[in-house]
PDB file of C-alpha atoms in Angstrom:
ATOM      1  CA  MET Q 109     -12.465 -25.156 -44.675  1.00 87.00           C
ATOM      2  CA  THR Q 110     -13.570 -28.283 -42.805  1.00 90.00           C
ATOM      3  CA  PHE Q 111     -11.278 -29.544 -40.039  1.00 89.00           C
ATOM      4  CA  ALA Q 112     -10.712 -33.029 -38.637  1.00 90.00           C
ATOM      5  CA  ASP Q 113     -12.915 -32.322 -35.617  1.00 96.00           C
ATOM      6  CA  GLY Q 114     -15.838 -31.485 -37.923  1.00 95.00           C
ATOM      7  CA  SER Q 115     -15.709 -27.724 -37.415  1.00 96.00           C
ATOM      8  CA  ALA Q 116     -15.740 -25.453 -40.466  1.00 95.00           C
ATOM      9  CA  VAL Q 117     -14.954 -21.844 -41.309  1.00 94.00           C
ATOM     10  CA  THR Q 118     -15.390 -19.660 -44.363  1.00 94.00           C
ATOM     11  CA  THR Q 119     -12.625 -17.201 -45.200  1.00 93.00           C
ATOM     12  CA  GLY Q 120     -11.828 -14.707 -47.912  1.00 92.00           C
ATOM     13  CA  LEU Q 121      -8.096 -15.489 -47.762  1.00 95.00           C
ATOM     14  CA  LEU Q 122      -6.626 -18.967 -47.375  1.00 97.00           C
ATOM     15  CA  ILE Q 123      -2.848 -19.334 -47.025  1.00 97.00           C
ATOM     16  CA  GLY Q 124      -1.493 -22.850 -47.440  1.00 97.00           C
ATOM     17  CA  ALA Q 125       1.405 -23.115 -45.020  1.00 97.00           C
ATOM     18  CA  ASP Q 126       0.708 -26.785 -44.387  1.00 96.00           C
ATOM     19  CA  GLY Q 127       3.956 -28.325 -45.549  1.00 96.00           C
ATOM     20  CA  ALA Q 128       5.172 -30.897 -48.034  1.00 97.00           C
ATOM     21  CA  TRP Q 129       1.873 -32.763 -48.373  1.00 97.00           C
ATOM     22  CA  SER Q 130      -0.261 -29.617 -48.337  1.00 97.00           C
ATOM     23  CA  ARG Q 131      -3.974 -30.112 -48.767  1.00 95.00           C
ATOM     24  CA  VAL Q 132      -4.424 -26.448 -49.617  1.00 96.00           C
ATOM     25  CA  ARG Q 133      -2.074 -26.912 -52.589  1.00 98.00           C
ATOM     26  CA  THR Q 134      -4.704 -29.044 -54.319  1.00 97.00           C
ATOM     27  CA  LEU Q 135      -6.864 -25.926 -54.707  1.00 96.00           C
ATOM     28  CA  VAL Q 136      -4.302 -24.264 -56.969  1.00 97.00           C
ATOM     29  CA  SER Q 137      -2.082 -27.022 -58.400  1.00 97.00           C
ATOM     30  CA  ASP Q 138      -2.101 -30.681 -59.395  1.00 97.00           C
ATOM     31  CA  ALA Q 139       1.619 -31.016 -58.602  1.00 97.00           C
ATOM     32  CA  ARG Q 140       2.683 -33.581 -56.022  1.00 97.00           C
ATOM     33  CA  PRO Q 141       6.109 -34.088 -54.450  1.00 98.00           C
ATOM     34  CA  ALA Q 142       8.171 -36.791 -56.155  1.00 98.00           C
ATOM     35  CA  TYR Q 143      10.872 -38.965 -54.647  1.00 98.00           C
ATOM     36  CA  THR Q 144      14.312 -37.540 -55.419  1.00 97.00           C
ATOM     37  CA  GLY Q 145      16.137 -40.877 -55.291  1.00 97.00           C
ATOM     38  CA  ILE Q 146      17.759 -40.087 -51.929  1.00 97.00           C
ATOM     39  CA  SER Q 147      16.706 -41.509 -48.563  1.00 97.00           C
ATOM     40  CA  PHE Q 148      18.019 -40.435 -45.189  1.00 97.00           C
ATOM     41  CA  VAL Q 149      18.467 -42.400 -42.014  1.00 97.00           C
ATOM     42  CA  GLU Q 150      18.461 -39.633 -39.434  1.00 97.00           C
ATOM     43  CA  THR Q 151      20.324 -40.297 -36.181  1.00 96.00           C
ATOM     44  CA  ASP Q 152      21.198 -38.527 -32.951  1.00 97.00           C
ATOM     45  CA  LEU Q 153      24.188 -39.111 -30.687  1.00 97.00           C
ATOM     46  CA  HIS Q 154      23.401 -37.451 -27.363  1.00 97.00           C
ATOM     47  CA  ASP Q 155      25.930 -35.836 -25.014  1.00 96.00           C
ATOM     48  CA  ALA Q 156      28.534 -36.415 -27.684  1.00 96.00           C
ATOM     49  CA  ASP Q 157      31.675 -35.213 -25.915  1.00 95.00           C
ATOM     50  CA  ALA Q 158      31.132 -37.544 -22.971  1.00 96.00           C
ATOM     51  CA  ARG Q 159      29.337 -40.501 -24.560  1.00 96.00           C
ATOM     52  CA  HIS Q 160      30.512 -40.429 -28.198  1.00 96.00           C
ATOM     53  CA  PRO Q 161      33.980 -38.847 -28.167  1.00 95.00           C
ATOM     54  CA  ARG Q 162      35.143 -40.220 -31.533  1.00 93.00           C
ATOM     55  CA  GLY Q 163      32.016 -38.901 -33.236  1.00 95.00           C
ATOM     56  CA  ALA Q 164      32.420 -35.570 -31.447  1.00 95.00           C
ATOM     57  CA  ALA Q 165      36.039 -35.309 -32.583  1.00 95.00           C
ATOM     58  CA  LEU Q 166      35.071 -36.201 -36.149  1.00 95.00           C
ATOM     59  CA  VAL Q 167      32.215 -33.717 -36.521  1.00 95.00           C
ATOM     60  CA  GLY Q 168      33.806 -30.948 -34.465  1.00 93.00           C
ATOM     61  CA  GLY Q 169      31.836 -27.851 -33.624  1.00 90.00           C
ATOM     62  CA  GLY Q 170      30.044 -27.228 -36.894  1.00 89.00           C
ATOM     63  CA  PHE Q 171      29.024 -29.038 -40.086  1.00 91.00           C
ATOM     64  CA  PHE Q 172      30.603 -32.217 -41.455  1.00 93.00           C
ATOM     65  CA  LEU Q 173      30.421 -34.023 -44.791  1.00 92.00           C
ATOM     66  CA  SER Q 174      31.773 -37.356 -45.965  1.00 93.00           C
ATOM     67  CA  LEU Q 175      30.619 -38.425 -49.409  1.00 93.00           C
ATOM     68  CA  GLY Q 176      30.980 -41.352 -51.770  1.00 91.00           C
ATOM     69  CA  THR Q 177      29.118 -42.144 -54.961  1.00 90.00           C
ATOM     70  CA  GLY Q 178      25.456 -42.498 -54.080  1.00 94.00           C
ATOM     71  CA  ARG Q 179      25.935 -42.270 -50.316  1.00 95.00           C
ATOM     72  CA  GLY Q 180      27.384 -40.226 -47.528  1.00 96.00           C
ATOM     73  CA  PHE Q 181      27.187 -38.748 -44.047  1.00 96.00           C
ATOM     74  CA  LEU Q 182      25.997 -35.203 -43.347  1.00 96.00           C
ATOM     75  CA  ALA Q 183      26.344 -34.207 -39.701  1.00 96.00           C
ATOM     76  CA  HIS Q 184      26.356 -31.198 -37.437  1.00 96.00           C
ATOM     77  CA  ARG Q 185      26.632 -30.418 -33.757  1.00 96.00           C
ATOM     78  CA  GLU Q 186      23.504 -29.152 -32.032  1.00 95.00           C
ATOM     79  CA  THR Q 187      23.562 -26.412 -29.396  1.00 95.00           C
ATOM     80  CA  ASP Q 188      22.828 -29.011 -26.689  1.00 95.00           C
ATOM     81  CA  GLY Q 189      26.077 -30.843 -27.494  1.00 94.00           C
ATOM     82  CA  SER Q 190      24.484 -33.712 -29.387  1.00 96.00           C
ATOM     83  CA  LEU Q 191      25.375 -34.766 -32.929  1.00 97.00           C
ATOM     84  CA  HIS Q 192      22.644 -34.822 -35.547  1.00 97.00           C
ATOM     85  CA  VAL Q 193      23.488 -37.039 -38.505  1.00 97.00           C
ATOM     86  CA  TYR Q 194      21.853 -37.694 -41.861  1.00 97.00           C
ATOM     87  CA  THR Q 195      23.101 -40.900 -43.424  1.00 97.00           C
ATOM     88  CA  ALA Q 196      22.173 -40.534 -47.086  1.00 97.00           C
ATOM     89  CA  LEU Q 197      21.668 -43.302 -49.628  1.00 97.00           C
ATOM     90  CA  GLU Q 198      20.783 -43.162 -53.296  1.00 96.00           C
ATOM     91  CA  THR Q 199      18.303 -46.015 -53.300  1.00 96.00           C
ATOM     92  CA  GLY Q 200      14.886 -47.115 -54.476  1.00 96.00           C
ATOM     93  CA  GLU Q 201      11.852 -45.464 -52.963  1.00 96.00           C
ATOM     94  CA  GLY Q 202      10.854 -48.672 -51.209  1.00 97.00           C
ATOM     95  CA  TRP Q 203      14.190 -49.407 -49.527  1.00 97.00           C
ATOM     96  CA  LEU Q 204      13.248 -47.866 -46.189  1.00 97.00           C
ATOM     97  CA  ASP Q 205      10.245 -50.190 -46.049  1.00 97.00           C
ATOM     98  CA  THR Q 206      12.645 -53.144 -45.906  1.00 96.00           C
ATOM     99  CA  VAL Q 207      14.265 -51.828 -42.707  1.00 96.00           C
ATOM    100  CA  ASP Q 208      12.652 -52.626 -39.352  1.00 95.00           C
ATOM    101  CA  PHE Q 209      13.322 -49.494 -37.337  1.00 95.00           C
ATOM    102  CA  THR Q 210      11.713 -51.078 -34.271  1.00 95.00           C
ATOM    103  CA  ASP Q 211      14.690 -53.462 -34.168  1.00 96.00           C
ATOM    104  CA  THR Q 212      17.540 -51.023 -33.616  1.00 96.00           C
ATOM    105  CA  PRO Q 213      20.492 -53.436 -34.046  1.00 96.00           C
ATOM    106  CA  ALA Q 214      19.004 -54.855 -37.256  1.00 97.00           C
ATOM    107  CA  ALA Q 215      18.253 -51.373 -38.594  1.00 97.00           C
ATOM    108  CA  LYS Q 216      21.813 -50.239 -37.924  1.00 97.00           C
ATOM    109  CA  ALA Q 217      23.174 -53.337 -39.655  1.00 97.00           C
ATOM    110  CA  ALA Q 218      20.962 -52.711 -42.707  1.00 97.00           C
ATOM    111  CA  VAL Q 219      22.270 -49.167 -43.038  1.00 97.00           C
ATOM    112  CA  LEU Q 220      25.905 -50.045 -42.382  1.00 97.00           C
ATOM    113  CA  ALA Q 221      25.799 -52.764 -45.028  1.00 97.00           C
ATOM    114  CA  HIS Q 222      25.938 -49.870 -47.515  1.00 96.00           C
ATOM    115  CA  PHE Q 223      29.148 -48.558 -45.928  1.00 97.00           C
ATOM    116  CA  GLU Q 224      31.386 -51.605 -45.936  1.00 96.00           C
ATOM    117  CA  GLY Q 225      35.018 -50.507 -46.020  1.00 95.00           C
ATOM    118  CA  TRP Q 226      34.309 -47.005 -44.697  1.00 96.00           C
ATOM    119  CA  HIS Q 227      36.321 -45.834 -41.698  1.00 96.00           C
ATOM    120  CA  GLU Q 228      35.005 -47.100 -38.359  1.00 95.00           C
ATOM    121  CA  ASP Q 229      34.745 -43.551 -37.009  1.00 95.00           C
ATOM    122  CA  LEU Q 230      32.293 -42.786 -39.820  1.00 96.00           C
ATOM    123  CA  ARG Q 231      30.368 -46.017 -39.348  1.00 96.00           C
ATOM    124  CA  ALA Q 232      30.092 -45.184 -35.647  1.00 96.00           C
ATOM    125  CA  LEU Q 233      27.798 -42.276 -36.514  1.00 97.00           C
ATOM    126  CA  VAL Q 234      25.234 -45.012 -37.145  1.00 97.00           C
ATOM    127  CA  ALA Q 235      26.557 -47.857 -34.993  1.00 97.00           C
ATOM    128  CA  ASP Q 236      26.632 -45.734 -31.820  1.00 96.00           C
ATOM    129  CA  ALA Q 237      23.464 -43.726 -32.536  1.00 96.00           C
ATOM    130  CA  ASP Q 238      20.842 -43.250 -29.823  1.00 95.00           C
ATOM    131  CA  THR Q 239      17.982 -42.758 -32.308  1.00 94.00           C
ATOM    132  CA  LEU Q 240      17.243 -43.828 -35.914  1.00 96.00           C
ATOM    133  CA  VAL Q 241      14.504 -42.522 -38.177  1.00 96.00           C
ATOM    134  CA  GLY Q 242      14.075 -43.166 -41.915  1.00 97.00           C
ATOM    135  CA  ARG Q 243      13.083 -40.314 -44.216  1.00 96.00           C
ATOM    136  CA  ARG Q 244      12.525 -40.245 -47.969  1.00 97.00           C
ATOM    137  CA  ILE Q 245      13.526 -36.975 -49.632  1.00 97.00           C
ATOM    138  CA  HIS Q 246      10.810 -35.560 -51.891  1.00 98.00           C
ATOM    139  CA  ALA Q 247      10.611 -32.402 -53.971  1.00 98.00           C
ATOM    140  CA  LEU Q 248       8.110 -30.509 -56.090  1.00 98.00           C
ATOM    141  CA  PRO Q 249       9.081 -29.860 -59.707  1.00 97.00           C
ATOM    142  CA  VAL Q 250      11.660 -27.099 -60.086  1.00 97.00           C
ATOM    143  CA  GLY Q 251       9.769 -23.990 -61.134  1.00 96.00           C
ATOM    144  CA  HIS Q 252       6.472 -25.069 -59.556  1.00 97.00           C
ATOM    145  CA  ARG Q 253       3.889 -22.333 -59.969  1.00 97.00           C
ATOM    146  CA  TRP Q 254       0.159 -21.980 -60.380  1.00 98.00           C
ATOM    147  CA  GLU Q 255      -2.410 -19.725 -61.981  1.00 97.00           C
ATOM    148  CA  ARG Q 256      -3.760 -16.954 -59.774  1.00 96.00           C
ATOM    149  CA  THR Q 257      -6.617 -18.520 -57.840  1.00 95.00           C
ATOM    150  CA  PRO Q 258      -8.882 -16.059 -56.027  1.00 96.00           C
ATOM    151  CA  GLY Q 259      -8.413 -16.005 -52.277  1.00 96.00           C
ATOM    152  CA  VAL Q 260      -5.747 -18.741 -52.087  1.00 97.00           C
ATOM    153  CA  THR Q 261      -1.953 -18.811 -52.031  1.00 98.00           C
ATOM    154  CA  LEU Q 262       0.879 -20.939 -50.648  1.00 98.00           C
ATOM    155  CA  LEU Q 263       4.117 -20.438 -48.775  1.00 98.00           C
ATOM    156  CA  GLY Q 264       7.031 -22.561 -47.590  1.00 97.00           C
ATOM    157  CA  ASP Q 265       7.151 -26.241 -48.471  1.00 98.00           C
ATOM    158  CA  ALA Q 266       3.554 -26.136 -49.629  1.00 98.00           C
ATOM    159  CA  ALA Q 267       4.691 -23.805 -52.407  1.00 98.00           C
ATOM    160  CA  HIS Q 268       8.199 -25.013 -53.236  1.00 98.00           C
ATOM    161  CA  LEU Q 269       9.212 -28.210 -51.467  1.00 98.00           C
ATOM    162  CA  MET Q 270      12.802 -28.961 -52.419  1.00 97.00           C
ATOM    163  CA  SER Q 271      15.575 -31.278 -51.312  1.00 95.00           C
ATOM    164  CA  PRO Q 272      17.667 -29.918 -48.412  1.00 93.00           C
ATOM    165  CA  PHE Q 273      20.915 -29.704 -50.348  1.00 92.00           C
ATOM    166  CA  ALA Q 274      20.945 -25.936 -50.741  1.00 89.00           C
ATOM    167  CA  GLY Q 275      19.895 -25.298 -47.146  1.00 89.00           C
ATOM    168  CA  GLU Q 276      17.251 -22.778 -48.178  1.00 92.00           C
ATOM    169  CA  GLY Q 277      13.909 -24.381 -47.285  1.00 92.00           C
ATOM    170  CA  ALA Q 278      13.360 -22.808 -43.864  1.00 94.00           C
ATOM    171  CA  ASN Q 279      14.915 -19.518 -44.987  1.00 95.00           C
ATOM    172  CA  LEU Q 280      12.500 -19.295 -47.893  1.00 96.00           C
ATOM    173  CA  ALA Q 281       9.504 -20.152 -45.721  1.00 97.00           C
ATOM    174  CA  MET Q 282      10.289 -17.293 -43.342  1.00 97.00           C
ATOM    175  CA  LEU Q 283      10.919 -14.916 -46.234  1.00 98.00           C
ATOM    176  CA  ASP Q 284       7.667 -15.997 -47.903  1.00 98.00           C
ATOM    177  CA  GLY Q 285       5.723 -15.179 -44.741  1.00 98.00           C
ATOM    178  CA  ALA Q 286       7.326 -11.763 -44.433  1.00 98.00           C
ATOM    179  CA  GLU Q 287       6.854 -10.931 -48.125  1.00 98.00           C
ATOM    180  CA  LEU Q 288       3.222 -12.046 -48.062  1.00 98.00           C
ATOM    181  CA  ALA Q 289       2.537  -9.912 -44.984  1.00 98.00           C
ATOM    182  CA  LEU Q 290       4.131  -6.891 -46.649  1.00 98.00           C
ATOM    183  CA  ALA Q 291       2.097  -7.436 -49.818  1.00 98.00           C
ATOM    184  CA  ILE Q 292      -1.151  -7.624 -47.840  1.00 97.00           C
ATOM    185  CA  ALA Q 293      -0.213  -4.512 -45.858  1.00 97.00           C
ATOM    186  CA  ALA Q 294       0.502  -2.670 -49.110  1.00 97.00           C
ATOM    187  CA  HIS Q 295      -2.905  -3.652 -50.556  1.00 97.00           C
ATOM    188  CA  PRO Q 296      -5.225  -3.738 -47.532  1.00 93.00           C
ATOM    189  CA  ASP Q 297      -8.363  -3.396 -49.615  1.00 94.00           C
ATOM    190  CA  ASP Q 298      -7.406  -5.590 -52.568  1.00 96.00           C
ATOM    191  CA  THR Q 299      -6.503  -9.172 -51.691  1.00 96.00           C
ATOM    192  CA  GLU Q 300      -6.009 -10.182 -55.314  1.00 97.00           C
ATOM    193  CA  ALA Q 301      -3.537  -7.382 -55.942  1.00 97.00           C
ATOM    194  CA  ALA Q 302      -1.638  -8.421 -52.812  1.00 98.00           C
ATOM    195  CA  LEU Q 303      -1.485 -12.083 -53.846  1.00 98.00           C
ATOM    196  CA  THR Q 304      -0.475 -11.203 -57.398  1.00 98.00           C
ATOM    197  CA  ALA Q 305       2.397  -9.053 -56.125  1.00 98.00           C
ATOM    198  CA  TYR Q 306       3.491 -11.761 -53.694  1.00 98.00           C
ATOM    199  CA  GLU Q 307       3.440 -14.584 -56.249  1.00 98.00           C
ATOM    200  CA  THR Q 308       5.182 -12.494 -58.900  1.00 97.00           C
ATOM    201  CA  ALA Q 309       8.241 -12.374 -56.634  1.00 97.00           C
ATOM    202  CA  LEU Q 310       7.740 -15.821 -55.078  1.00 98.00           C
ATOM    203  CA  PHE Q 311       7.945 -17.886 -58.257  1.00 98.00           C
ATOM    204  CA  PRO Q 312      11.388 -16.855 -59.576  1.00 97.00           C
ATOM    205  CA  ARG Q 313      12.839 -16.722 -56.064  1.00 96.00           C
ATOM    206  CA  SER Q 314      11.770 -20.252 -55.210  1.00 97.00           C
ATOM    207  CA  GLU Q 315      12.693 -21.598 -58.658  1.00 97.00           C
ATOM    208  CA  ALA Q 316      16.276 -20.395 -58.244  1.00 96.00           C
ATOM    209  CA  SER Q 317      16.651 -22.120 -54.879  1.00 96.00           C
ATOM    210  CA  ALA Q 318      14.948 -25.299 -56.068  1.00 96.00           C
ATOM    211  CA  GLU Q 319      17.323 -25.505 -59.029  1.00 96.00           C
ATOM    212  CA  GLU Q 320      20.272 -24.971 -56.705  1.00 94.00           C
ATOM    213  CA  SER Q 321      19.004 -27.756 -54.439  1.00 95.00           C
ATOM    214  CA  ALA Q 322      18.514 -30.177 -57.318  1.00 95.00           C
ATOM    215  CA  THR Q 323      21.954 -29.371 -58.717  1.00 93.00           C
ATOM    216  CA  SER Q 324      23.583 -29.856 -55.324  1.00 92.00           C
ATOM    217  CA  LEU Q 325      21.905 -33.245 -54.935  1.00 93.00           C
ATOM    218  CA  ARG Q 326      23.328 -34.403 -58.261  1.00 92.00           C
ATOM    219  CA  THR Q 327      26.748 -32.996 -57.400  1.00 90.00           C
ATOM    220  CA  MET Q 328      26.983 -34.411 -53.883  1.00 91.00           C
ATOM    221  CA  PHE Q 329      26.026 -37.950 -54.758  1.00 91.00           C
ATOM    222  CA  GLY Q 330      27.713 -38.111 -58.142  1.00 85.00           C
ATOM    223  CA  GLU Q 331      30.966 -39.865 -58.912  1.00 84.00           C
ATOM    224  CA  HIS Q 332      33.199 -37.032 -57.686  1.00 82.00           C
ATOM    225  CA  GLY Q 333      30.855 -35.516 -55.126  1.00 81.00           C
ATOM    226  CA  LEU Q 334      33.381 -35.086 -52.348  1.00 81.00           C
ATOM    227  CA  GLU Q 335      35.880 -33.349 -54.619  1.00 85.00           C
ATOM    228  CA  ARG Q 336      33.192 -31.077 -56.062  1.00 83.00           C
ATOM    229  CA  MET Q 337      31.953 -30.075 -52.621  1.00 81.00           C
ATOM    230  CA  ALA Q 338      35.495 -29.436 -51.402  1.00 82.00           C
ATOM    231  CA  GLU Q 339      35.990 -27.133 -54.374  1.00 84.00           C
ATOM    232  CA  PHE Q 340      32.706 -25.378 -53.595  1.00 78.00           C
ATOM    233  CA  PHE Q 341      33.603 -24.686 -49.971  1.00 77.00           C
ATOM    234  CA  THR Q 342      37.188 -23.639 -50.637  1.00 82.00           C
ATOM    235  CA  ALA Q 343      36.581 -21.461 -53.697  1.00 79.00           C
ATOM    236  CA  GLY Q 344      37.114 -17.751 -53.257  1.00 66.00           C
ATOM    237  CA  PRO Q 345      34.338 -15.197 -53.779  1.00 68.00           C
ATOM    238  CA  ALA Q 346      32.934 -14.971 -57.283  1.00 63.00           C
ATOM    239  CA  ALA Q 347      34.452 -12.253 -59.428  1.00 53.00           C
ATOM    240  CA  GLY Q 348      32.346  -9.332 -60.524  1.00 52.00           C
TER     241      GLY Q 348
END
């Protein structure tokens, strides 16, 4: 491994935990994250109760959704009392490049142009925002896996980058780390056996969550996304 500062190390076990655009991934897989069709404009409204009372009243103390075909607001309250908002748009991959985020009023206007006719309390989640950042949502193919490559494996987004619409990315990354550690502890003298055991469980686990994420994306931003999500959250426990 050669690092940016020119230093280098040689190791018998390399774990790629280097995120969505993992360089370690290239040692085991040719797969690259693809644009999902959804872009976020991520905003924060600080000290919401005092400075942004209508946003605070709208979002409440937990998680908030407002969806329309191909767009919507996903928001939650942070522990510091701020509101964190993802304004989502189904748009071309290059759309964010047309928005000048260094010009805050112009950037807000560009986003809000996609929400003409929406309630002013919803539009205020952008109009009153203290910060704006654009983010394209990418994902690896559902079911991404690789052939056993001696001495190398992946975890977290490097292994199974998915859209955030199942809420499992960080959970899986932590579980991956724990499962990999347990596999290595169980096979202290056989790295390949440890990595084989780890990946055997990793692949179906991550595929199930990636499929759930992809399905949720289609559901949320489809024609009846709000109704479908309301049904999801109000449905009773599955029978069986």
